Every structure is written in C-alpha cells, then in structure tokens.
C-alpha cells in the first residue's frame, strides 16, 4: 500500500473513532442537560 | 456542605493548574530573551490534542449539570486522551531524532504506548461518555488503534550501530561522548543566565551555537569523532568550567580584570570552535573529492567516460 494512502486511511480512522466518540460524548452530555432543564421547567 | 467542598475542590484544582501553567509560560518567555531562540516547535501529533477537545467540554457540561457519572467518565476519557497524545508526540519527536542520526539506540516505544493509550481513551469515552455498549466501545478503541498504527506507524525496533575502522562496535562510546558534550553545552547555556553582561552573553551564545553545529556534524558522521576528540575533551569541558566559574564569581566580586580575562578566553574559544567546525566541513569535502576521483577512475577504466 502506498505510504500516502496508508496515512490517509489511518487519519480517516482516527477522525472517525476519536472524533465521533468525542462529539457523541458531548452530545450526550448536553442533551441530558437539556432534558434535565426542560423537566425542571415543566415541574 | 459536602457539595460546597466538592465544588470548591473542582474549581480550585484547575485554577491552581492554570496558575502554574501561566507561571511556567512567563518564565520560559523571560528565558527566551536571554537565550538563542529555539526553532518553531514541531506540529507532529497535534491532531491528537485537538480531536478529543469535545470530551473536555462534555466533562464541563456534566459538571455544570451536577452529573457525577458523566463528569468521571468524560474526565477519565480526556485525561487518557491527553496522556496518549503526549506519549505519541514524544514518540514522533524521538523518531525524528532517530532518523537524523547515523548512530542511535533503539528508542523507547512511546508511539506504540501512545497509540494504545489513545485506543483505551476512545473506548472509555465511547462507553462512559457516549453510553455505547461495551462491545461497541471496544470496536471504537480498535479502530483508533488501527488508525494510529496506519497513520504514525510503530517505533523503530533496531539500534543504529557503528563500528570503527578496526571492526569494533563503538556505538555506546560514541553515544556517551555525544551525550556528555550535549550536557556541557547545556551547562554553558545554563550558566549564561547568571551573567549580567550582554556582550559576554552574546559571545557565550555564539559559542554554544557553534558547539551545537559541531555536535550535529559529529552525529551525522561519527567517523569524525576521533578528529574532534580534543574539542570534546579539552575545549568544551574547559569552556564549561570557565563559564561556570565566572558565573559564580562575578556576582560576588566586581573585578574588571577578571572580566577582561574572561572576554579574552571566550574570544579564543570562539576562534577554536570555528576552526574545528571548518576542519570537519573540509574533511567532508575531501572525502567527497576522493569518492568522486575513485568513481571517475572506475568509469574511465570501464570505458564509459
């Protein structure tokens, strides 16, 4: 496999795994916060 | 009360870390005005510091929400990401150093270790932060590990050994001599901080820069080490001792004679170092001349030219 292609695929995998996991963690954190705020407002 | 203490602890720890960081930055900025400016730091491995930033924000959001589980999961994930990125960067920088040298020991497997820690961090974040099933979290980790391997590769596993003209392996001796010389130059640079004379500091900086250039030449071709032995054992060591001695003494005693003597010594050292560098460069040129001559003779003999 050419060096450039190997590095490109590696970068894609890193962005896919690390980036997606990080953004999902942020979304989960923020969405549960929003749910908590809305439920407290409803009460 | 317990919550108040927890909140105070959570606020105080990052605040203390921030203050320490600012102090360190200001100190290094102050040192920059005294020393020769170092080249711009390499950007290798910076991606691994930037990509996990959302995990830090997730931890802050969990803190604001008062969710202990989210805070612990995200903080642990971000801590592991940071540790992995630091290890990876260290491995990449030591690989650059390994590639540059002709003689080198096998580097510590920082890249492999960093990739593994990043993979672990990805799994922890996917499991505790993003609430994925543990099996999916492991798949995230494996993808990150494969990505690190493909993108950065694993660490070099062999030492670059060097044998002298008699066939004796002198790798350790060469590396020890180079490391000792590097320690000498660092000691000179360190002593410069205690000298409050701009002209002498300038000379010392030039001497340290010249010594580093000579070391780079020796690292690139350790065969020159025999020629440069006097430089390493006598002049560099002498320069270090004189500089350290002057830095200690001139703060307590103000003697213009001492300053003049020190200036004269520095001028001589600078000349000797420049001469040594020139000799090494000339020997490279003469080596190349011999190689060209041999090749020309061979080509003539074979009727190509």
Short mmCIF file of C-alpha atoms in Angstrom, two decimals, chain B residues 47-303:
data_model
loop_
_atom_site.label_atom_id
_atom_site.label_comp_id
_atom_site.label_asym_id
_atom_site.label_seq_id
_atom_site.Cartn_x
_atom_site.Cartn_y
_atom_site.Cartn_z
CA UNK B 47 -4.20 16.30 15.92
CA UNK B 48 -4.46 14.04 18.95
CA UNK B 49 -4.59 17.08 21.22
CA UNK B 50 -7.33 18.80 19.18
CA UNK B 51 -9.69 15.93 18.34
CA UNK B 52 -10.64 15.00 21.92
CA UNK B 53 -11.47 18.61 22.95
CA UNK B 54 -15.26 17.90 22.85
CA UNK B 55 -14.69 15.39 25.67
CA UNK B 56 -13.34 18.22 27.83
CA UNK B 57 -16.44 20.31 27.04
CA UNK B 58 -18.60 17.25 27.81
CA UNK B 59 -16.89 16.96 31.22
CA UNK B 60 -17.54 20.68 31.86
CA UNK B 61 -21.19 20.27 30.81
CA UNK B 62 -21.53 17.26 33.14
CA UNK B 63 -20.05 19.33 35.95
CA UNK B 64 -22.49 22.16 35.30
CA UNK B 65 -25.35 19.67 35.34
CA UNK B 66 -24.13 18.07 38.54
CA UNK B 67 -23.81 14.60 36.99
CA UNK B 68 -21.00 12.79 38.80
CA UNK B 69 -21.05 9.75 36.46
CA UNK B 70 -20.73 11.91 33.36
CA UNK B 71 -18.02 14.02 34.98
CA UNK B 72 -15.91 11.00 36.00
CA UNK B 73 -16.37 9.20 32.65
CA UNK B 74 -15.55 12.22 30.50
CA UNK B 75 -12.72 13.46 32.73
CA UNK B 76 -11.11 9.98 32.74
CA UNK B 77 -11.51 9.78 28.95
CA UNK B 78 -9.98 13.22 28.39
CA UNK B 79 -7.12 12.51 30.82
CA UNK B 80 -6.29 9.31 28.95
CA UNK B 81 -6.50 11.16 25.60
CA UNK B 82 -4.08 13.79 26.88
CA UNK B 83 -1.64 11.17 28.20
CA UNK B 84 -1.84 9.23 24.91
CA UNK B 85 -1.29 12.39 22.83
CA UNK B 86 1.77 13.35 24.92
CA UNK B 87 3.27 9.86 24.57
CA UNK B 88 2.54 9.81 20.84
CA UNK B 89 4.13 13.23 20.31
CA UNK B 90 7.19 12.21 22.30
CA UNK B 91 7.49 9.05 20.21
CA UNK B 92 7.20 11.03 16.96
CA UNK B 93 9.86 13.52 18.06
CA UNK B 94 12.25 10.77 19.16
CA UNK B 95 11.68 9.06 15.80
CA UNK B 96 12.75 12.27 14.02
CA UNK B 97 15.89 12.31 16.17
CA UNK B 98 16.50 8.60 15.42
CA UNK B 99 16.15 9.19 11.66
CA UNK B 100 18.52 12.18 11.75
CA UNK B 101 21.34 10.32 13.50
CA UNK B 102 23.65 7.76 11.99
CA UNK B 103 24.23 6.19 15.39
CA UNK B 104 21.31 5.73 17.78
CA UNK B 105 19.98 3.42 20.45
CA UNK B 106 16.60 1.74 20.00
CA UNK B 107 14.11 4.42 21.12
CA UNK B 108 11.55 3.76 23.85
CA UNK B 109 8.28 2.54 22.27
CA UNK B 110 6.43 5.79 23.03
CA UNK B 111 4.44 5.72 19.79
CA UNK B 112 3.11 2.22 20.41
CA UNK B 113 2.34 3.10 24.01
CA UNK B 114 0.66 6.37 22.96
CA UNK B 115 -1.48 4.60 20.34
CA UNK B 116 -2.59 2.04 22.94
CA UNK B 117 -3.50 4.74 25.49
CA UNK B 118 -5.43 6.69 22.80
CA UNK B 119 -7.32 3.48 21.93
CA UNK B 120 -8.13 2.96 25.62
CA UNK B 121 -9.27 6.59 25.91
CA UNK B 122 -11.55 6.18 22.88
CA UNK B 123 -13.11 3.06 24.41
CA UNK B 124 -13.63 4.74 27.80
CA UNK B 125 -15.19 7.83 26.16
CA UNK B 126 -17.46 5.73 23.93
CA UNK B 127 -18.54 3.58 26.89
CA UNK B 128 -18.87 6.05 29.79
CA UNK B 129 -19.25 9.32 27.87
CA UNK B 130 -21.36 8.36 24.85
CA UNK B 131 -23.21 5.50 26.64
CA UNK B 132 -22.39 2.88 23.98
CA UNK B 133 -22.49 -0.87 24.63
CA UNK B 134 -19.06 -2.09 25.90
CA UNK B 135 -18.58 -4.22 22.75
CA UNK B 136 -19.15 -1.15 20.54
CA UNK B 137 -16.78 0.83 22.78
CA UNK B 138 -14.08 -1.83 22.21
CA UNK B 139 -14.68 -1.55 18.44
CA UNK B 140 -14.16 2.23 18.68
CA UNK B 141 -10.87 1.60 20.53
CA UNK B 142 -9.67 -0.94 17.97
CA UNK B 143 -10.45 1.49 15.13
CA UNK B 144 -8.42 4.20 16.90
CA UNK B 145 -5.51 1.76 17.45
CA UNK B 146 -5.53 0.73 13.79
CA UNK B 147 -5.71 4.40 12.77
CA UNK B 148 -2.71 5.27 14.96
CA UNK B 149 -0.73 2.36 13.52
CA UNK B 150 -1.55 3.23 9.89
CA UNK B 151 -1.02 6.95 10.35
CA UNK B 152 2.02 7.07 12.65
CA UNK B 153 3.46 3.54 12.35
CA UNK B 154 5.17 1.68 15.19
CA UNK B 155 8.51 2.58 16.77
CA UNK B 156 11.86 1.61 15.25
CA UNK B 157 12.99 -1.68 16.79
CA UNK B 158 16.67 -1.76 15.93
CA UNK B 159 19.60 0.29 17.13
CA UNK B 160 21.79 2.03 14.57
CA UNK B 161 25.18 0.61 15.45
CA UNK B 162 28.56 1.98 14.44
CA UNK B 163 31.82 0.08 14.05
CA UNK B 164 35.22 1.75 13.75
CA UNK B 165 37.85 1.02 11.09
CA UNK B 166 39.08 -1.99 13.11
CA UNK B 167 35.62 -3.53 13.16
CA UNK B 168 34.97 -2.85 16.85
CA UNK B 169 31.44 -1.82 17.85
CA UNK B 170 31.84 1.62 19.43
CA UNK B 171 28.16 2.66 19.45
CA UNK B 172 27.92 3.09 23.23
CA UNK B 173 31.19 5.02 23.39
CA UNK B 174 30.09 7.37 20.58
CA UNK B 175 26.67 7.98 22.15
CA UNK B 176 28.21 8.57 25.58
CA UNK B 177 30.69 11.11 24.14
CA UNK B 178 27.87 12.93 22.32
CA UNK B 179 25.63 12.94 25.39
CA UNK B 180 28.47 14.28 27.55
CA UNK B 181 29.15 17.05 25.01
CA UNK B 182 25.45 17.93 24.97
CA UNK B 183 25.47 18.15 28.78
CA UNK B 184 28.48 20.50 28.56
CA UNK B 185 26.70 22.82 26.11
CA UNK B 186 23.56 22.83 28.26
CA UNK B 187 25.69 23.72 31.31
CA UNK B 188 27.23 26.67 29.40
CA UNK B 189 23.76 27.89 28.38
CA UNK B 190 22.56 27.47 31.94
CA UNK B 191 25.48 29.45 33.36
CA UNK B 192 24.75 32.27 30.86
CA UNK B 193 21.59 33.08 32.83
CA UNK B 194 23.67 34.17 35.83
CA UNK B 195 25.90 36.52 33.81
CA UNK B 196 24.54 40.06 33.52
CA UNK B 197 26.80 41.28 30.72
CA UNK B 198 25.12 41.48 27.30
CA UNK B 199 28.38 41.29 25.32
CA UNK B 200 29.70 38.24 27.21
CA UNK B 201 26.29 36.60 26.99
CA UNK B 202 26.28 37.16 23.24
CA UNK B 203 29.71 35.53 22.93
CA UNK B 204 28.63 32.57 25.06
CA UNK B 205 25.50 32.15 22.96
CA UNK B 206 27.59 32.11 19.78
CA UNK B 207 29.97 29.57 21.36
CA UNK B 208 27.07 27.31 22.36
CA UNK B 209 25.58 27.58 18.85
CA UNK B 210 28.95 26.71 17.26
CA UNK B 211 29.38 23.75 19.63
CA UNK B 212 25.92 22.51 18.69
CA UNK B 213 26.74 22.77 14.98
CA UNK B 214 29.92 20.73 15.59
CA UNK B 215 27.89 18.13 17.51
CA UNK B 216 25.41 17.92 14.63
CA UNK B 217 28.31 17.26 12.24
CA UNK B 218 29.63 14.56 14.58
CA UNK B 219 26.18 12.99 14.92
CA UNK B 220 25.84 12.87 11.15
CA UNK B 221 29.26 11.26 10.71
CA UNK B 222 30.72 9.68 13.88
CA UNK B 223 33.95 8.83 12.00
CA UNK B 224 34.93 12.45 12.70
CA UNK B 225 34.77 11.79 16.43
CA UNK B 226 38.44 10.83 16.61
CA UNK B 227 39.43 14.12 14.93
CA UNK B 228 37.19 16.09 17.28
CA UNK B 229 38.31 14.34 20.48
CA UNK B 230 40.41 17.33 21.58
CA UNK B 231 37.42 19.63 21.04
CA UNK B 232 35.17 17.41 23.16
CA UNK B 233 37.60 16.58 25.96
CA UNK B 234 39.62 19.77 26.30
CA UNK B 235 37.96 22.85 24.83
CA UNK B 236 34.30 22.14 25.51
CA UNK B 237 34.99 20.92 29.03
CA UNK B 238 37.31 23.90 29.65
CA UNK B 239 34.72 26.35 28.29
CA UNK B 240 32.12 24.86 30.61
CA UNK B 241 34.34 25.08 33.70
CA UNK B 242 35.46 28.65 32.97
CA UNK B 243 31.92 29.85 32.29
CA UNK B 244 30.50 28.22 35.41
CA UNK B 245 33.36 29.63 37.49
CA UNK B 246 32.86 33.14 36.12
CA UNK B 247 29.09 32.98 36.60
CA UNK B 248 29.61 32.05 40.26
CA UNK B 249 32.34 34.60 40.98
CA UNK B 250 31.32 37.77 39.17
CA UNK B 251 28.09 38.12 41.15
CA UNK B 252 30.05 38.38 44.40
CA UNK B 253 33.19 40.25 43.28
CA UNK B 254 33.32 43.11 40.79
CA UNK B 255 36.76 42.85 39.12
CA UNK B 256 37.28 44.48 35.69
CA UNK B 257 40.48 42.40 35.25
CA UNK B 258 38.54 39.19 35.67
CA UNK B 259 36.03 40.36 33.07
CA UNK B 260 38.81 41.20 30.58
CA UNK B 261 40.47 37.82 31.13
CA UNK B 262 37.16 36.03 30.68
CA UNK B 263 36.48 38.02 27.49
CA UNK B 264 39.90 37.03 26.09
CA UNK B 265 39.29 33.36 26.90
CA UNK B 266 35.90 33.50 25.21
CA UNK B 267 37.39 35.07 22.06
CA UNK B 268 39.98 32.26 21.91
CA UNK B 269 37.34 29.57 22.50
CA UNK B 270 35.13 31.03 19.76
CA UNK B 271 38.05 31.01 17.31
CA UNK B 272 38.99 27.42 18.21
CA UNK B 273 35.39 26.24 17.83
CA UNK B 274 35.02 27.96 14.44
CA UNK B 275 38.32 26.38 13.33
CA UNK B 276 37.14 22.94 14.48
CA UNK B 277 33.88 23.30 12.56
CA UNK B 278 35.77 24.37 9.45
CA UNK B 279 38.11 21.34 9.75
CA UNK B 280 35.15 18.95 9.96
CA UNK B 281 33.48 20.56 6.94
CA UNK B 282 36.75 20.42 4.98
CA UNK B 283 37.21 16.74 5.82
CA UNK B 284 33.72 16.09 4.42
CA UNK B 285 34.69 17.95 1.24
CA UNK B 286 37.97 16.00 0.91
CA UNK B 287 36.09 12.70 1.50
CA UNK B 288 33.71 13.66 -1.30
CA UNK B 289 36.66 14.62 -3.54
CA UNK B 290 38.20 11.17 -3.02
CA UNK B 291 34.89 9.46 -3.78
CA UNK B 292 34.46 11.49 -6.99
CA UNK B 293 38.02 10.66 -8.04
CA UNK B 294 37.52 6.93 -7.42
CA UNK B 295 34.27 6.94 -9.39
CA UNK B 296 35.84 8.87 -12.30
CA UNK B 297 38.76 6.40 -12.45
CA UNK B 298 36.37 3.44 -12.43
CA UNK B 299 34.23 4.96 -15.20
CA UNK B 300 37.33 5.67 -17.30
CA UNK B 301 38.60 2.12 -16.80
CA UNK B 302 35.29 0.67 -17.93
CA UNK B 303 35.27 2.93 -20.97
#
